[in-house]
Short mmCIF file of C-alpha atoms and ligand atoms in Angstrom, two decimals:
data_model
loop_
_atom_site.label_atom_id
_atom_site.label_comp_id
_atom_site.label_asym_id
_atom_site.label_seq_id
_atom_site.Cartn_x
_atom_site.Cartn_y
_atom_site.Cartn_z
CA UNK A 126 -1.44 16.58 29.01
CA UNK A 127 -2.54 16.98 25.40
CA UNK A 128 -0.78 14.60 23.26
CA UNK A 129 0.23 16.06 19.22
CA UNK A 130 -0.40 12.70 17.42
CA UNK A 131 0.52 14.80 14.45
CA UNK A 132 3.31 13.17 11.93
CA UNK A 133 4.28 13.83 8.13
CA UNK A 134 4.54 11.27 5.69
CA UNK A 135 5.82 11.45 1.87
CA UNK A 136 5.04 15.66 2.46
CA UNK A 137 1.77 15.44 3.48
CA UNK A 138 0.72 17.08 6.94
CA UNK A 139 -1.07 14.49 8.75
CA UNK A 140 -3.77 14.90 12.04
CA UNK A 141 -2.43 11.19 12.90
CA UNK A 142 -0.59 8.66 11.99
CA UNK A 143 -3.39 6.15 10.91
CA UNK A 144 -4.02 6.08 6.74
CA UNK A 145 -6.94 3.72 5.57
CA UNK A 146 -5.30 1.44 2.96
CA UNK A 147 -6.06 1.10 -0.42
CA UNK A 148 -9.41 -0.97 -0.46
CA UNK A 149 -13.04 -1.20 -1.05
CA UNK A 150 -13.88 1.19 2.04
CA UNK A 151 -12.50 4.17 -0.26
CA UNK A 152 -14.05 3.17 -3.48
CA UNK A 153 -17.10 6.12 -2.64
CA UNK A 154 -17.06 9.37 -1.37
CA UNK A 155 -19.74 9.10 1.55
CA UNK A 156 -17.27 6.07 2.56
CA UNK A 157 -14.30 8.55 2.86
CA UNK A 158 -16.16 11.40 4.27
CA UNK A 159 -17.39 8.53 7.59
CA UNK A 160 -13.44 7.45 7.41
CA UNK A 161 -12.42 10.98 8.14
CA UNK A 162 -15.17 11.69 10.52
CA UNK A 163 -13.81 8.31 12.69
CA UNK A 164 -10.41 9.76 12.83
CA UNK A 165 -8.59 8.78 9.45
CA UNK A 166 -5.43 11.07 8.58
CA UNK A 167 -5.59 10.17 5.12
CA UNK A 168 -7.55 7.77 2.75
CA UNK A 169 -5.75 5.91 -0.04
CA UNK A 170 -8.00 5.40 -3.03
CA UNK A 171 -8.88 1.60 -4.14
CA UNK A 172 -6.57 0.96 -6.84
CA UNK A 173 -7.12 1.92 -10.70
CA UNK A 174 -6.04 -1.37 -11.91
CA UNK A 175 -4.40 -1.58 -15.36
CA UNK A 176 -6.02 -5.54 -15.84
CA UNK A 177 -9.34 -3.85 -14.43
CA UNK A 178 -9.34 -1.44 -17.55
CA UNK A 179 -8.10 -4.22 -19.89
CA UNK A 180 -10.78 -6.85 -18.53
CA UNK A 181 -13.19 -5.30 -19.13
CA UNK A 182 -13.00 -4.00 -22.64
CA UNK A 183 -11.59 -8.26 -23.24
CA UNK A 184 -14.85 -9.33 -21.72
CA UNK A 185 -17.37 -7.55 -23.80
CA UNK A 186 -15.43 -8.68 -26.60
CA UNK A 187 -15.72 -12.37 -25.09
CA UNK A 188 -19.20 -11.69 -24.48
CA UNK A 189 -19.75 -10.99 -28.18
CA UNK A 190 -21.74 -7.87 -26.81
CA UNK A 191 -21.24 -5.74 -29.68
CA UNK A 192 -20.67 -7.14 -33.63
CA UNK A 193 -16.80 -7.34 -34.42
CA UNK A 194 -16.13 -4.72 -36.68
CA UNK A 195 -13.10 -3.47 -35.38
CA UNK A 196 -13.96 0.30 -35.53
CA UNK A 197 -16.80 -0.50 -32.97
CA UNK A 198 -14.45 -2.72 -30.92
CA UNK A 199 -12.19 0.17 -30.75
CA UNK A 200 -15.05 2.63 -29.79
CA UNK A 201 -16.12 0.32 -27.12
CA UNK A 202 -12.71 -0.18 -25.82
CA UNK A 203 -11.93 3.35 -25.38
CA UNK A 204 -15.31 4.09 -24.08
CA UNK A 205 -14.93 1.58 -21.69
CA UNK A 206 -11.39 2.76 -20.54
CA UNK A 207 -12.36 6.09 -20.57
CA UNK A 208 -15.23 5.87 -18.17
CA UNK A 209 -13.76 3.72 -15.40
CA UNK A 210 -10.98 6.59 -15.30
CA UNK A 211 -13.54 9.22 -15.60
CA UNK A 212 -15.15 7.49 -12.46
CA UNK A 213 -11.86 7.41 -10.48
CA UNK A 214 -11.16 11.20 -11.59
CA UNK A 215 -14.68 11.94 -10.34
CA UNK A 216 -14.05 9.83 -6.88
CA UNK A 217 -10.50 12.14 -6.48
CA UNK A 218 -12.38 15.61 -6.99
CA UNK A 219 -15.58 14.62 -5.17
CA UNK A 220 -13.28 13.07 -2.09
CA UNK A 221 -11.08 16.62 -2.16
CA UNK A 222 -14.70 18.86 -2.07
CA UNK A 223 -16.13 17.08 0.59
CA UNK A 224 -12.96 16.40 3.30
CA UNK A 225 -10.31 18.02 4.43
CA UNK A 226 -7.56 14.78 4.54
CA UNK A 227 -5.33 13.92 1.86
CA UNK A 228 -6.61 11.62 -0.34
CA UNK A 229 -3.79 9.73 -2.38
CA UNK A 230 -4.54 7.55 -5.37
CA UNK A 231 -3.43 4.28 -6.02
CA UNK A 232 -2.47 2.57 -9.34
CA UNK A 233 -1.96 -1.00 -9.29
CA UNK A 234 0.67 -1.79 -12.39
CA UNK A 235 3.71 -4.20 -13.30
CA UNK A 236 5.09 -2.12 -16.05
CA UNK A 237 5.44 2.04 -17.82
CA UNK A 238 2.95 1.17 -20.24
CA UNK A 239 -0.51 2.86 -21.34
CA UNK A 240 -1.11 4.34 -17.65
CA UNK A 241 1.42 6.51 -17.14
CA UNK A 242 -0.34 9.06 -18.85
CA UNK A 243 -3.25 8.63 -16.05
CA UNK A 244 -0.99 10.03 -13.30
CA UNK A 245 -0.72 14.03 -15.02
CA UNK A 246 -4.80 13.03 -14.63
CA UNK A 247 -4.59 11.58 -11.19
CA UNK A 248 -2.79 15.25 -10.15
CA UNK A 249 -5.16 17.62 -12.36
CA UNK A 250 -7.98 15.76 -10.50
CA UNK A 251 -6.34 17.15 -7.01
CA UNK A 252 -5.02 13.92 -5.40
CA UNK A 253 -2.57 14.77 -3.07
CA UNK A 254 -0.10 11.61 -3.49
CA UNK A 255 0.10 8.73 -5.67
CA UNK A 256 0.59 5.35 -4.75
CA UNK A 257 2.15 3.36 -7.11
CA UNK A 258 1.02 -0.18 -6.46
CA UNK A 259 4.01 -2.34 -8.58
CA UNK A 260 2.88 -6.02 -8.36
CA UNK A 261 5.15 -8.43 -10.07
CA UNK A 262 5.31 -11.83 -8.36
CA UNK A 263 8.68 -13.34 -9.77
CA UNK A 264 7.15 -16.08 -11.31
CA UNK A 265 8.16 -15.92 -14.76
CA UNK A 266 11.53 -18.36 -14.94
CA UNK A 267 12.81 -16.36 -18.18
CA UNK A 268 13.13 -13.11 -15.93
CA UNK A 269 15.61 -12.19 -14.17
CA UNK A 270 15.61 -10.49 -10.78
CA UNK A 271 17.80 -7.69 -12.04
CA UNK A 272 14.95 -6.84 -15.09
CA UNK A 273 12.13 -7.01 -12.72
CA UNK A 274 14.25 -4.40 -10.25
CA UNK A 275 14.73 -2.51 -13.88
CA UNK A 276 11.16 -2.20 -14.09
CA UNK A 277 10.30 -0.04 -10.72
CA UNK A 278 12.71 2.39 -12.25
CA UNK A 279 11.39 2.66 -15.37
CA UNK A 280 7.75 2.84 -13.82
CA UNK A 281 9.12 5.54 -11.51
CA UNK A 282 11.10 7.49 -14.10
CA UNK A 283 8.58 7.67 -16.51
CA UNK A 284 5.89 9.15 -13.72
CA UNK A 285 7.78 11.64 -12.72
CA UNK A 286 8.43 12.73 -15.95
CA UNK A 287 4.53 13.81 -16.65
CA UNK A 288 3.59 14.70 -12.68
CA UNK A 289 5.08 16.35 -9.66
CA UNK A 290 2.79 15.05 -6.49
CA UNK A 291 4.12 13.36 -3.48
CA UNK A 292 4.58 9.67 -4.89
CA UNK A 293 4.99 6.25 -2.86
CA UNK A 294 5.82 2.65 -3.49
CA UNK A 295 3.47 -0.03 -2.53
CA UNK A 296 6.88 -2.54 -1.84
CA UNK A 297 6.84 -6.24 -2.57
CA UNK A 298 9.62 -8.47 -0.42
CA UNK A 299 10.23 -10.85 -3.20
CA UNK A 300 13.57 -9.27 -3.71
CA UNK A 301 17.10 -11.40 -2.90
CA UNK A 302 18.67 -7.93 -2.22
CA UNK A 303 15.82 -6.30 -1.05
CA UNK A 304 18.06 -3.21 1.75
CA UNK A 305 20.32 -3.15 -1.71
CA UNK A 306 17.16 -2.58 -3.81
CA UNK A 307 15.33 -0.79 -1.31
CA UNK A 308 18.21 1.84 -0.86
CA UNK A 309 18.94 2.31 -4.38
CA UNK A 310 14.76 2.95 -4.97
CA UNK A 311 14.89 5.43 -2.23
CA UNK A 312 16.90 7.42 -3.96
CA UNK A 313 15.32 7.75 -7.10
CA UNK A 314 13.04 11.12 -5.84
CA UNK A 315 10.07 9.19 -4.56
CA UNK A 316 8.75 10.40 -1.29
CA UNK A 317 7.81 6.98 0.68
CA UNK A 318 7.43 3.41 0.21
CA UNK A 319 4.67 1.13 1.73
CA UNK A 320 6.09 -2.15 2.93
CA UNK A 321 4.37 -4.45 2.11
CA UNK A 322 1.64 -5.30 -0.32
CA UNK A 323 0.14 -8.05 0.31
CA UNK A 324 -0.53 -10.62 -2.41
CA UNK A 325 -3.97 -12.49 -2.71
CA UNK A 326 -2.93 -16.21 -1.04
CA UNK A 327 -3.92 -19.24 -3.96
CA UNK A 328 -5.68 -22.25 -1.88
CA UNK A 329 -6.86 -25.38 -3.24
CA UNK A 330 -10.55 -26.88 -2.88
CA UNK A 331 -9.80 -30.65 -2.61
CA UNK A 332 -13.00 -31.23 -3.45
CA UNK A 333 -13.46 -29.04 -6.99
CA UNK A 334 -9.75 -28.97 -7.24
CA UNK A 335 -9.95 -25.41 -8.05
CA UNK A 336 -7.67 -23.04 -7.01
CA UNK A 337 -9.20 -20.04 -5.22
CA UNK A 338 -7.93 -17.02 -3.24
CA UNK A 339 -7.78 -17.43 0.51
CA UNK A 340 -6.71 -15.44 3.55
CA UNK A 341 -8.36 -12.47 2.07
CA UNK A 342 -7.93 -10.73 5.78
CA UNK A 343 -4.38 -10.22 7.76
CA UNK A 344 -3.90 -11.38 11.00
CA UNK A 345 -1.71 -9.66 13.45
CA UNK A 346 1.45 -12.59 13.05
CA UNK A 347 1.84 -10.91 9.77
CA UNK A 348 2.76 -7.77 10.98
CA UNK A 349 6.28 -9.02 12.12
CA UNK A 350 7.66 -9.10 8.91
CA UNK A 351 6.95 -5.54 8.47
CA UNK A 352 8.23 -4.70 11.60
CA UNK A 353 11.70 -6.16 10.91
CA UNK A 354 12.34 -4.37 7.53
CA UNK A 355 11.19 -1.34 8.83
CA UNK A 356 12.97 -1.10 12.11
CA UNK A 357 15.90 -2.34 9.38
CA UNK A 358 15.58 -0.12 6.72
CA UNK A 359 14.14 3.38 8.23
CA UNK A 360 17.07 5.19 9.28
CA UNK A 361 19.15 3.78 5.72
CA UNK A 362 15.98 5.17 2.94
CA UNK A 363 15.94 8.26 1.48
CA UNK A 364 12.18 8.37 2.38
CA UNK A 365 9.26 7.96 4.57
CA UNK A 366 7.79 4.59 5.61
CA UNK A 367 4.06 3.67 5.59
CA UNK A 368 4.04 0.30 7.96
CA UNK A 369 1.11 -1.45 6.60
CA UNK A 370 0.35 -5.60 7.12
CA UNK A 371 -1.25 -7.21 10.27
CA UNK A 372 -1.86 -3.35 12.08
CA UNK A 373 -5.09 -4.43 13.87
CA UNK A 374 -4.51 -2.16 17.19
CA UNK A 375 -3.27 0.77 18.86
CA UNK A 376 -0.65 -1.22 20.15
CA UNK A 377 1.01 -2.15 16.86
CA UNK A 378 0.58 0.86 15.50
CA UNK A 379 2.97 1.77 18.44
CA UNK A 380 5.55 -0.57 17.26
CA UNK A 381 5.46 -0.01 13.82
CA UNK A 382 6.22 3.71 14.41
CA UNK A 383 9.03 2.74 17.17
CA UNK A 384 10.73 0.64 14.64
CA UNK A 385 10.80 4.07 12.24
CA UNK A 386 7.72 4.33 10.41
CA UNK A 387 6.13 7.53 10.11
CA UNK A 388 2.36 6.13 9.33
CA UNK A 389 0.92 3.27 9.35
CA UNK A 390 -1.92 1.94 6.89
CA UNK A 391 -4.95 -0.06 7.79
CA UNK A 392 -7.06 -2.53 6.13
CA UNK A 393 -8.08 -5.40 7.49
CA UNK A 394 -9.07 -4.26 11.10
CA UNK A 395 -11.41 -2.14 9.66
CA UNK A 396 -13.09 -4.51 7.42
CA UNK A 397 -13.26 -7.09 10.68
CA UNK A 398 -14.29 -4.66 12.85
CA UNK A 399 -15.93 -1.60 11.45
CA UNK A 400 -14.49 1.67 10.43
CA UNK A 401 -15.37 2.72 14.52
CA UNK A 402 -11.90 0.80 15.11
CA UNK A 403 -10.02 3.91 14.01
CA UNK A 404 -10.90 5.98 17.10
CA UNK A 405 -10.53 3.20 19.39
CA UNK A 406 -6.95 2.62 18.42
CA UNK A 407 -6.32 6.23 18.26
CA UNK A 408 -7.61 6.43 21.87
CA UNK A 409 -5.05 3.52 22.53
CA UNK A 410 -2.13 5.11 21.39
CA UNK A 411 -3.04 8.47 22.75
CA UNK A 412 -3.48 6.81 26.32
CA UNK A 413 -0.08 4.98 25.97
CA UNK A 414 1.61 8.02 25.03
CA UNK A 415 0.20 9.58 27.54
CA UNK A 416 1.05 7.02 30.68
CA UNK A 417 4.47 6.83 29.02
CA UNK A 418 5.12 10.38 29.20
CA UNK A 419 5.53 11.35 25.51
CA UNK A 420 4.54 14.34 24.25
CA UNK A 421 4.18 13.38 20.65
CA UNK A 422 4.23 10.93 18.05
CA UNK A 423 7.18 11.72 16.48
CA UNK A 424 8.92 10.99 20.28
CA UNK A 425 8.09 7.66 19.58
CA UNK A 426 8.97 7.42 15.70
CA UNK A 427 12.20 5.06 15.12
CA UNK A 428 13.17 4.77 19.24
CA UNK A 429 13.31 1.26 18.70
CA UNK A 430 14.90 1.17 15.39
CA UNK A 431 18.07 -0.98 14.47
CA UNK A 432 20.27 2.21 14.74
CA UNK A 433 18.91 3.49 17.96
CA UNK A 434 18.34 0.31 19.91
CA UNK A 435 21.10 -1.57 22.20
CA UNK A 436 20.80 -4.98 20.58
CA UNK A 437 20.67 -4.49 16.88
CA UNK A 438 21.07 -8.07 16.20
CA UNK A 439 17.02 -8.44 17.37
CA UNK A 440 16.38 -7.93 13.84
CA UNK A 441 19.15 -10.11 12.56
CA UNK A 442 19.86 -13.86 11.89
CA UNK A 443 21.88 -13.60 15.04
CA UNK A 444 18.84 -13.55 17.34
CA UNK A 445 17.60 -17.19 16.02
CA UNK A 446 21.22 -18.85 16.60
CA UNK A 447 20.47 -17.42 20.16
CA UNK A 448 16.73 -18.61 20.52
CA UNK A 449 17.82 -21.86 19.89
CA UNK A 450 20.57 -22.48 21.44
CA UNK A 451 19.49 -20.88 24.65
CA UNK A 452 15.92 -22.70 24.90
CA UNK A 453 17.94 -25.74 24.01
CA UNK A 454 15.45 -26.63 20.47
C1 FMN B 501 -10.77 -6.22 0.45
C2 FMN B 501 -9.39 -5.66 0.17
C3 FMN B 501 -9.18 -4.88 -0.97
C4 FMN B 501 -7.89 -4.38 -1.24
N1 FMN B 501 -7.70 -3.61 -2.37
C5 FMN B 501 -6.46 -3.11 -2.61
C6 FMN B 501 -6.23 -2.26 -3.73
O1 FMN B 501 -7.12 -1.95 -4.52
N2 FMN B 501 -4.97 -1.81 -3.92
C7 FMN B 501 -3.93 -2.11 -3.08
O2 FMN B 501 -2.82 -1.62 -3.29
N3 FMN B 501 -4.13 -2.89 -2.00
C8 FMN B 501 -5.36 -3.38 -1.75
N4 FMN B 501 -5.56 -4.15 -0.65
C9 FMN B 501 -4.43 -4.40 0.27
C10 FMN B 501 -4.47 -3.40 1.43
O3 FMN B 501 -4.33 -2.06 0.97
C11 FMN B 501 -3.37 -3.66 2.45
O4 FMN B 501 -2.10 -3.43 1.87
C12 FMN B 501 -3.37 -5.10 2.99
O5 FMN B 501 -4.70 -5.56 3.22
C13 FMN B 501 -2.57 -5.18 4.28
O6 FMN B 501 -3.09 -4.36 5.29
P1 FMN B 501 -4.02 -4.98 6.47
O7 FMN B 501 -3.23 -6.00 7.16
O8 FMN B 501 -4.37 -3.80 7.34
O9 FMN B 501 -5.21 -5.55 5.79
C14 FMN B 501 -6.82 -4.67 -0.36
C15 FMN B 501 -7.06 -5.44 0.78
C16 FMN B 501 -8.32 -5.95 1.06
C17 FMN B 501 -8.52 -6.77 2.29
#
């Protein structure tokens, strides 16, 4: 029986349901073209980072590169700025000529500042989607949670104002009313959201007593988190789901979709294993459609969700007061 592993996600027509993430594997275009020839559906670009652009123009002036008459600081600035997003322009057109997969771009930001400007770019260059990558840990103690939730709709107002492609939400869970949030987000036009980024993880040498990043790679435990808001949340958002954290087989890409997500993004896997992990895992989840008697993905897409499934409560609190009163903990 031959299997449609076909699905859609945030309008886009995809092959399968497997997306690389945003990462280093789609920073150049030979890299995308031996993604798409291992199976990918769709490559998301490594994020255009706002601190990237700013970085670098503050370390040549650190550097004391160039003399500091202002005029030349400004020329270098700009030049700077303007290059790295020439670059990424470049990296959108040459991915478009040379595969036939969407190719959606990323921007990593934490407010509507200087970029938004770069997304009317991001669509002349042919991208087919934009992922909007909003990363603000809640660690400032003079803002509130209500400003920081004020600040995804401003970011997502003002981007739709200058371009009209598919666009999704990289999600954070640091929210205290994240289905509240979620909801209300999902309602603002945007086609999908991504749940979850996943923050860089501080550690601390005990030796140097330096802080450094750690964990740089999921592991599969991760992936339950993911699996819980999304088998909450799919059937309640006015979009479509990318299920990305702690995916590292065919199996959980299974699950991810059963709990109601319509893709699934991959990172980590493919960095531990090599890019050939994409057709193993779509072998995986053809084969288990296959013994299962499904005829396609979307059979499978939100069967286990909290709406469709007999016992609801698995996702809830309830299912803990159960655990431990039945094993007796
Ligand atoms: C080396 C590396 C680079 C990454 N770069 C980006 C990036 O530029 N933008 C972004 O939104 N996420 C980035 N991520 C996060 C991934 O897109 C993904 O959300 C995360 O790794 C979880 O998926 P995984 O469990 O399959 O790795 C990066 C992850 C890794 C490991």
């Amino acid at each position: 029986m031959s299997i449609d592993l076909s699905t859609s996600y945030m309008g886009l027509k995809l092959k399968n349901p497997i997306i690389v993430g945003a990462c280093g594997l789609s920073e150049d275009v030979e890299n995308i073209v031996k993604l798409e020839k291992h199976g990918a559906a769709a490559v998301v670009l490594k994020s255009l980072f706002e601190e990237q652009i700013l970085m670098d123009i503050d370390s040549q002036r650190m550097n004391n590169i160039f003399d500091s008459y202002s005029d030349v600081e400004n020329y270098i600035g700009f030049y700077t700025k303007q290059n790295k997003i020439n670059n990424y322009l470049k990296l959108i057109k040459d991915a478009k000529e040379n595969t036939s997969i969407p190719i959606i771009a990323s921007i990593n930001c934490d407010s509507d500042g200087e970029w938004i400007d770069f997304a009317k770019k991001i669509e002349n260059a042919g991208a087919d989607g934009l992922e909007l990558n909003i990363f603000i840990l809640p660690s400032d103690t003079e803002k509130t949670g209500q400003e920081i939730e004020q600040t995804y709709f401003d970011i997502i107002k003002s981007v739709k104002s200058v371009s009209s492609i598919p666009i999704a939400i990289k999600m954070s869970y640091y929210f205290s009313g994240f289905a509240n949030f979620a909801k209300k987000l999902s309602e603002t036009g945007i086609d999908a959201m991504v749940f979850f980024n996943r923050f860089f993880s501080p550690d601390i040498n005990i030796r140097t007593q330096k802080v450094e990043s750690a964990y740089i790679y999921s592991t599969p435990e991760e992936n339950a988190m993911v699996l819980r808001w999304t088998g909450i949340l799919a059937n309640k958002l006015n979009c479509d789901i990318a299920a990305t954290t702690g995916i590292h087989d065919g199996k959980s890409i299974i699950k991810n979709l059963m709990a109601g997500a319509n893709a699934v993004q991959i990172v980590s896997a493919l960095y531990l294993n090599g890019i050939g992990d994409i057709t193993i895992m779509l072998q995986e989840v053809e084969k288990h459609l296959n013994d299962n008697n499904f005829k396609s993905i979307s059979d499978i897409i939100g069967i286990a969700n909290k709406e469709t499934i007999a016992n609801p409560q698995a996702y809830q609190r309830a299912q803990f007061m159960k655990y431990f009163s039945d094993s007796g903990k």
